[in-house]
mmCIF file of C-alpha atoms in Angstrom:
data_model
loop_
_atom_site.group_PDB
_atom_site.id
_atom_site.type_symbol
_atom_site.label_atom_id
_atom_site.label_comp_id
_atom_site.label_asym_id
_atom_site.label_seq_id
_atom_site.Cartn_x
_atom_site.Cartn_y
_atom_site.Cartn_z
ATOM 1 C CA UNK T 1 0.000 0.000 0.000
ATOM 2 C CA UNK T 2 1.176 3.761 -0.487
ATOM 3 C CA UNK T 3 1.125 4.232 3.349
ATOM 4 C CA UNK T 4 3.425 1.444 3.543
ATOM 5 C CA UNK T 5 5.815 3.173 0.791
ATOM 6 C CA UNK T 6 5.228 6.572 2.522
ATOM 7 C CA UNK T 7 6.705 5.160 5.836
ATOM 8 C CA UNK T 8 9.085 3.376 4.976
ATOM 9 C CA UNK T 9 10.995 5.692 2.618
ATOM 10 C CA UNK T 10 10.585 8.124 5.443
ATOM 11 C CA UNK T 11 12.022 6.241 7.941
ATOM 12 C CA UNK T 12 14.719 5.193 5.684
ATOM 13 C CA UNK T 13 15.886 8.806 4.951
ATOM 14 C CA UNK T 14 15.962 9.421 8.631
ATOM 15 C CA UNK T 15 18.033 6.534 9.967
ATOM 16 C CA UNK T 16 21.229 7.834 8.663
ATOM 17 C CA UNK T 17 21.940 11.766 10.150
ATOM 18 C CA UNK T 18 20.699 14.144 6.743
ATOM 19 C CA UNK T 19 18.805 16.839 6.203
ATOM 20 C CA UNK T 20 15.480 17.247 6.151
ATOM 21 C CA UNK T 21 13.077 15.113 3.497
ATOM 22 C CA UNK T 22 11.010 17.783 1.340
ATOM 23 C CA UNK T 23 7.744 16.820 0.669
ATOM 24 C CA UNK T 24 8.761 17.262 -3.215
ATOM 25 C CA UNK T 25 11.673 14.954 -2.583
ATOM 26 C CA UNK T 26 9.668 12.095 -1.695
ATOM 27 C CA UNK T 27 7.099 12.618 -4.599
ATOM 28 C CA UNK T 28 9.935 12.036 -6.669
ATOM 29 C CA UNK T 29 10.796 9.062 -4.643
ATOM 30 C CA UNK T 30 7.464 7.542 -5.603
ATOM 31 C CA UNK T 31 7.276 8.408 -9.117
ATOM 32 C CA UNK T 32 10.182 6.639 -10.214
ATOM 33 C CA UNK T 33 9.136 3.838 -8.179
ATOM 34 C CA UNK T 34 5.528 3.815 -10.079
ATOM 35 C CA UNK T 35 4.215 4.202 -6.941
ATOM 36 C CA UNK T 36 2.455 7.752 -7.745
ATOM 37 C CA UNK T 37 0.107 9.315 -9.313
ATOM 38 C CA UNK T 38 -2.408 7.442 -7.965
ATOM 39 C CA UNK T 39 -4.858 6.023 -10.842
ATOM 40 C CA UNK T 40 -7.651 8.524 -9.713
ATOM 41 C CA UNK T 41 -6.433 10.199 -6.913
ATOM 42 C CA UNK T 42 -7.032 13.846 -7.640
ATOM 43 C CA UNK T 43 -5.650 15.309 -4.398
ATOM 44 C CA UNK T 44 -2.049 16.441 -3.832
ATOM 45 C CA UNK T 45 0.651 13.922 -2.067
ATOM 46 C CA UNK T 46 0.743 16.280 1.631
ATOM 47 C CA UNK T 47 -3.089 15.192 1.222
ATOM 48 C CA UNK T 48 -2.580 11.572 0.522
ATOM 49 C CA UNK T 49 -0.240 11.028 3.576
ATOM 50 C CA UNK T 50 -2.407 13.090 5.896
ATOM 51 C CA UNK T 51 -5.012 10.836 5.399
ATOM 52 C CA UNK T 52 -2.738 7.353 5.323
ATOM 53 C CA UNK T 53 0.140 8.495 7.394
ATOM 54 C CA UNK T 54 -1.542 11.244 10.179
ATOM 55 C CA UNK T 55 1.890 9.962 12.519
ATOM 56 C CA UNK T 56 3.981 12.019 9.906
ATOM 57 C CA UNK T 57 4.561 15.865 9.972
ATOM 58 C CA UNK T 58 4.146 17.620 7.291
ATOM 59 C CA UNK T 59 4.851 21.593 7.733
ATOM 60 C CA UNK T 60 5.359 24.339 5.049
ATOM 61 C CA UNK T 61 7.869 27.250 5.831
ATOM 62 C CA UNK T 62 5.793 30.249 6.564
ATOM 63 C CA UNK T 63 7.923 32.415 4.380
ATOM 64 C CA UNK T 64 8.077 29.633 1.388
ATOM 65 C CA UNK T 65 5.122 27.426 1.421
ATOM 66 C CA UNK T 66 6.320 25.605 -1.671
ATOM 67 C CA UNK T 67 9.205 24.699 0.557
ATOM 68 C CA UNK T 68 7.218 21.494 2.545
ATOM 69 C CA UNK T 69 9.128 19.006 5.300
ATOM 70 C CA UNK T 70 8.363 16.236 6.377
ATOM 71 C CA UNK T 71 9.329 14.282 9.465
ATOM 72 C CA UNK T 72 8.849 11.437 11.354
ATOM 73 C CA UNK T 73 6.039 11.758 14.187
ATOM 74 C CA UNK T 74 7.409 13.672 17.372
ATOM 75 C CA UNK T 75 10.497 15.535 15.047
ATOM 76 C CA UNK T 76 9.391 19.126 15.378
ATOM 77 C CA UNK T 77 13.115 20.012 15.748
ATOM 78 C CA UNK T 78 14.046 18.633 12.103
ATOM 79 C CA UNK T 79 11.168 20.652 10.473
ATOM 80 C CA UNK T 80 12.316 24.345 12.597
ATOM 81 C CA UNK T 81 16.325 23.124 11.658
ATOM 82 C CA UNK T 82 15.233 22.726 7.872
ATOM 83 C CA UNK T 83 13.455 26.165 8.132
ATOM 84 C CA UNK T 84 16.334 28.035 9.689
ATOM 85 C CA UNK T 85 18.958 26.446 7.424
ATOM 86 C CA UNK T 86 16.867 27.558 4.105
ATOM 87 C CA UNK T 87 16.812 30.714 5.694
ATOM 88 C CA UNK T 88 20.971 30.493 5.874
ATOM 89 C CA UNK T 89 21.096 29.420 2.981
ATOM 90 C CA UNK T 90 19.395 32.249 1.291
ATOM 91 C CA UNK T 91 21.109 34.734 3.571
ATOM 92 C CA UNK T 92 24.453 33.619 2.475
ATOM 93 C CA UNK T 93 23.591 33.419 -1.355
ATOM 94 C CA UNK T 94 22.655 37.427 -1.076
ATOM 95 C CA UNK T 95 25.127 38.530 1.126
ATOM 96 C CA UNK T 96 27.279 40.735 -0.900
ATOM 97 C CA UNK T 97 30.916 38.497 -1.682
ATOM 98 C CA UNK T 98 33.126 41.114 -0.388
ATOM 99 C CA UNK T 99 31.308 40.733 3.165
ATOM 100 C CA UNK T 100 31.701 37.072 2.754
ATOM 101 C CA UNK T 101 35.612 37.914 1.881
ATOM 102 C CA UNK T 102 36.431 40.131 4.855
ATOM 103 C CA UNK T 103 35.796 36.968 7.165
ATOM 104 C CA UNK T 104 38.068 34.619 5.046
ATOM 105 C CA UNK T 105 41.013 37.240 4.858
ATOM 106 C CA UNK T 106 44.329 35.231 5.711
ATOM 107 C CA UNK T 107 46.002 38.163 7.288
ATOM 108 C CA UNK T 108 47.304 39.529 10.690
ATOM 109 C CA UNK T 109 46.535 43.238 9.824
ATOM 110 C CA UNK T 110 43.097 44.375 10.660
ATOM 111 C CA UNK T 111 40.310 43.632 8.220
ATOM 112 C CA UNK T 112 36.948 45.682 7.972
ATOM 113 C CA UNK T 113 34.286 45.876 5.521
ATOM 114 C CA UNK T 114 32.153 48.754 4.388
ATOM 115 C CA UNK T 115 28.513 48.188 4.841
ATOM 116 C CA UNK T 116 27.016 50.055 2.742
ATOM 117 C CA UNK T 117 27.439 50.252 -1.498
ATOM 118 C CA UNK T 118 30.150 50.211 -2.889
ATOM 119 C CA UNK T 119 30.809 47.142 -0.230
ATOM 120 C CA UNK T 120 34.284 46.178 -0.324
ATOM 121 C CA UNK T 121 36.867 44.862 2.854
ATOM 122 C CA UNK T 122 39.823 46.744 3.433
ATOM 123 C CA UNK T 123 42.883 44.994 4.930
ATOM 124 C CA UNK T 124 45.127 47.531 7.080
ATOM 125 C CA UNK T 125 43.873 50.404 9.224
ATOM 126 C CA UNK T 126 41.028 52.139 7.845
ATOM 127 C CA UNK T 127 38.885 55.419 8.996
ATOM 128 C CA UNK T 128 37.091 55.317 5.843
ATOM 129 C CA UNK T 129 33.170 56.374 6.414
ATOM 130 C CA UNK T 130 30.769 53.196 6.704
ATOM 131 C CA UNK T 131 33.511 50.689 7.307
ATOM 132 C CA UNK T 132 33.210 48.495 10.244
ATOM 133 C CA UNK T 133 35.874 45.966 12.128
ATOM 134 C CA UNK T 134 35.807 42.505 11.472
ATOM 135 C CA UNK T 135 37.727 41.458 14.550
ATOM 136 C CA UNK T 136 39.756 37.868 14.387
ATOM 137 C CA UNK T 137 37.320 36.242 16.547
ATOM 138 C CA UNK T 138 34.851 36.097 13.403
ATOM 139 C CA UNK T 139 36.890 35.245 10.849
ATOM 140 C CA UNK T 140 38.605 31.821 9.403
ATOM 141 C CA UNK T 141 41.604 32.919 7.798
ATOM 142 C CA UNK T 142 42.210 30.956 4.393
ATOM 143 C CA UNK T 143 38.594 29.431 4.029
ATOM 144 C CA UNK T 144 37.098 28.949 0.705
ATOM 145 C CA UNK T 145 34.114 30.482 -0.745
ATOM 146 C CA UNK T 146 33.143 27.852 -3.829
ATOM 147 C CA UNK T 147 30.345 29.633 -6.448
ATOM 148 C CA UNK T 148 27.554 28.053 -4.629
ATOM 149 C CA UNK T 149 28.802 29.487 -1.732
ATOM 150 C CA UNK T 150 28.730 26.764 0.275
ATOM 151 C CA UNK T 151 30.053 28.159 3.472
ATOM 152 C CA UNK T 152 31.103 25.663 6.829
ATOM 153 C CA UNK T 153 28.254 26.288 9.382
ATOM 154 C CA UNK T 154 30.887 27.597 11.791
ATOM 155 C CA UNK T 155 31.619 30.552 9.649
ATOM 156 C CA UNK T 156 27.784 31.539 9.089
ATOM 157 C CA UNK T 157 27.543 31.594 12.469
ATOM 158 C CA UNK T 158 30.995 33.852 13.332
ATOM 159 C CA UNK T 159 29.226 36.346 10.565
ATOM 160 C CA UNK T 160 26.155 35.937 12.997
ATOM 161 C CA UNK T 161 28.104 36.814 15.663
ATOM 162 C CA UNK T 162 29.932 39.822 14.321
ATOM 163 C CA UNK T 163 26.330 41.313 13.190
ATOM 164 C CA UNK T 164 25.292 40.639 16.337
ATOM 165 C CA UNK T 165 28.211 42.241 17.815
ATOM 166 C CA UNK T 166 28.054 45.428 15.831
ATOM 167 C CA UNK T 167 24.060 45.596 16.072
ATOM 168 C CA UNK T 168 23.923 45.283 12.279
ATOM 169 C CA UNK T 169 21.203 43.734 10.393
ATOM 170 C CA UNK T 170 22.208 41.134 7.589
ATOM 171 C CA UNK T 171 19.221 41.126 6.095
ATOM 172 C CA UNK T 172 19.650 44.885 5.286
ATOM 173 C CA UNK T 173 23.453 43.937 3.449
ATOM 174 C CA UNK T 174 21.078 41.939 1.216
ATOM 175 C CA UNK T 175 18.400 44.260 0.334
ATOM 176 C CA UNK T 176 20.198 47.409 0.239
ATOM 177 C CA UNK T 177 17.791 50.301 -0.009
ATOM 178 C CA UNK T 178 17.844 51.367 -4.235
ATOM 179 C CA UNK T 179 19.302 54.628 -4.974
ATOM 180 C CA UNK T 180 16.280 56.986 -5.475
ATOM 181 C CA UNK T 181 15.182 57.415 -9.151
ATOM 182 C CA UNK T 182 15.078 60.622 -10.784
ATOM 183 C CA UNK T 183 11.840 60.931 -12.960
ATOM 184 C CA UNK T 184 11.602 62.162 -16.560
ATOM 185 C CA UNK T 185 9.257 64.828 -14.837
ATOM 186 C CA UNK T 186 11.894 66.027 -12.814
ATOM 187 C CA UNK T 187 14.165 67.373 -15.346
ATOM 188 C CA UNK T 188 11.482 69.350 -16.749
ATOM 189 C CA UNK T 189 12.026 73.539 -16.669
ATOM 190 C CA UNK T 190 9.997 75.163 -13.659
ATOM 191 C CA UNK T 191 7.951 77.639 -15.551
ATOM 192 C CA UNK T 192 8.177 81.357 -13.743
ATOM 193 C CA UNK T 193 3.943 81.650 -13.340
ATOM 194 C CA UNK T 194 1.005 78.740 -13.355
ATOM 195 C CA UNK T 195 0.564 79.427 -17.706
ATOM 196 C CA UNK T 196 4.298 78.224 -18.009
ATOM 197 C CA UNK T 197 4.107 75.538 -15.864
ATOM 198 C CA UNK T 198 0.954 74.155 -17.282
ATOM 199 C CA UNK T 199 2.895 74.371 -20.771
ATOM 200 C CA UNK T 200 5.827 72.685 -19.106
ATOM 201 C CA UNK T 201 3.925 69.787 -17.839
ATOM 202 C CA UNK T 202 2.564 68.757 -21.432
ATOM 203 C CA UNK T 203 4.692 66.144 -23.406
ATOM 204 C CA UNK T 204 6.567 67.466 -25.575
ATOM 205 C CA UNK T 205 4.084 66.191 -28.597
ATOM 206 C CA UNK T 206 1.367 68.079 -27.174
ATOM 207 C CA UNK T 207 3.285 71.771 -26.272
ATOM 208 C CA UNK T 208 2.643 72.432 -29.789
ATOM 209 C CA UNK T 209 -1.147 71.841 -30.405
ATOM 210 C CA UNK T 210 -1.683 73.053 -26.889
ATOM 211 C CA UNK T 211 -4.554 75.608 -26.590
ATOM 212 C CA UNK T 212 -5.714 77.533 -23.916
ATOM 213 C CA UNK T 213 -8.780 80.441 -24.040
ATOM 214 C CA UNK T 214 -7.205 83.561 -23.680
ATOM 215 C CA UNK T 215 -8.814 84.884 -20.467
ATOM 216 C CA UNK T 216 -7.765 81.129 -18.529
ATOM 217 C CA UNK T 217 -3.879 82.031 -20.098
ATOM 218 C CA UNK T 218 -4.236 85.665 -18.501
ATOM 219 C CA UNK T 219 -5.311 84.097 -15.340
ATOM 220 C CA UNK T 220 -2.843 81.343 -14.924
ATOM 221 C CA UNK T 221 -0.184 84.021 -16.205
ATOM 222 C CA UNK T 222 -0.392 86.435 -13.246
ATOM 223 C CA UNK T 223 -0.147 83.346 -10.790
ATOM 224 C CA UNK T 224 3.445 82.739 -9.669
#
């Protein structure tokens, strides 16, 4: 029976220390197994084992519901350690690299990183505006960052630290508020009274063909 799949492949995946099983993961599982879809069975799989597997958990992150665990009965910690490390995960990936450099830096000479764009780590002392310290206690000297940027958990959590430290937010070094945008409006001429302005405001197509009645033109004229 599918129960009987369901369980077992759980329990298989969770003998050996891994991490979490996502819902999608074992859906795979029993596809290639000809196991599922179900000959008309119209629900999705988290249905399926709710009904023939209620021990299981099955939880959805609350930031990423198409990002679905799930855990043998009594395993809340697994599904909360999946969450958090998807949340790492993504943390590192936006982090800007020279952030991620600063806390590699194989040197004895002070190291510091400037949090704010153009972000950069400077080796040697440094007053420059925006930079802050990346003391030796939060760095591993030598480590290597590979394209996936799949940091050791020890140095995610001496960045932590040294956030923590300096009361700095790492979500904000991954969302950087966007330079503010200068509209095509705002290069426009200021007209001296309300009739220039009003002619000012047109595109420049319609300037040309624009026509006011003389006695509103007098009016808006005299208004500064």
């Amino acid at each position: 029976m599918i129960a009987d799949e369901i369980r077992k492949r759980v329990a298989r995946h969770y003998k050996e220390p891994s991490d979490a099983m996502l819902l999608s993961a074992l859906g795979k599982e029993l596809v290639s197994a000809g196991l599922w879809p179900i000959e008309g069975e119209r629900r999705p799989l988290a249905k399926v084992v709710e009904e023939v597997a209620p021990e299981l958990i099955i939880r959805a992150d609350p930031q990423v519901k198409a990002f679905v665990v799930i855990a043998p009965e009594g395993r809340e910690d697994i599904v909360e350690a999946a969450f958090a490390k998807r949340r790492d995960d993504q943390l590192v990936k936006r982090l800007p690299r020279p952030i991620l450099l600063a806390f590699c830096a194989d040197t004895e000479k002070p190291v510091s990183v400037r949090t704010s764009p153009p972000y950069r780590y400077l080796v040697g002392h440094h007053d420059e505006n925006g930079a802050v310290l990346v003391e030796p206690e939060f760095r591993l000297p030598g480590t290597y960052i590979d394209d996936g940027r799949n940091l050791p958990p020890e140095l995610l959590g001496k960045i932590k630290a040294w956030a923590e430290a300096h009361k700095l937010d790492l979500t904000a070094l991954t969302n950087p508020s966007p330079p503010p945008t200068t509209k095509p409006q705002d290069n426009k001429p200021i007209g001296d009274n309300a009739l220039e302005r009003l002619h000012d405001a047109q595109p420049e197509d319609v300037r040309g063909r624009l026509v006011v009645p003389l006695d509103i033109a007098l009016a808006l004229s005299r208004l500064p």
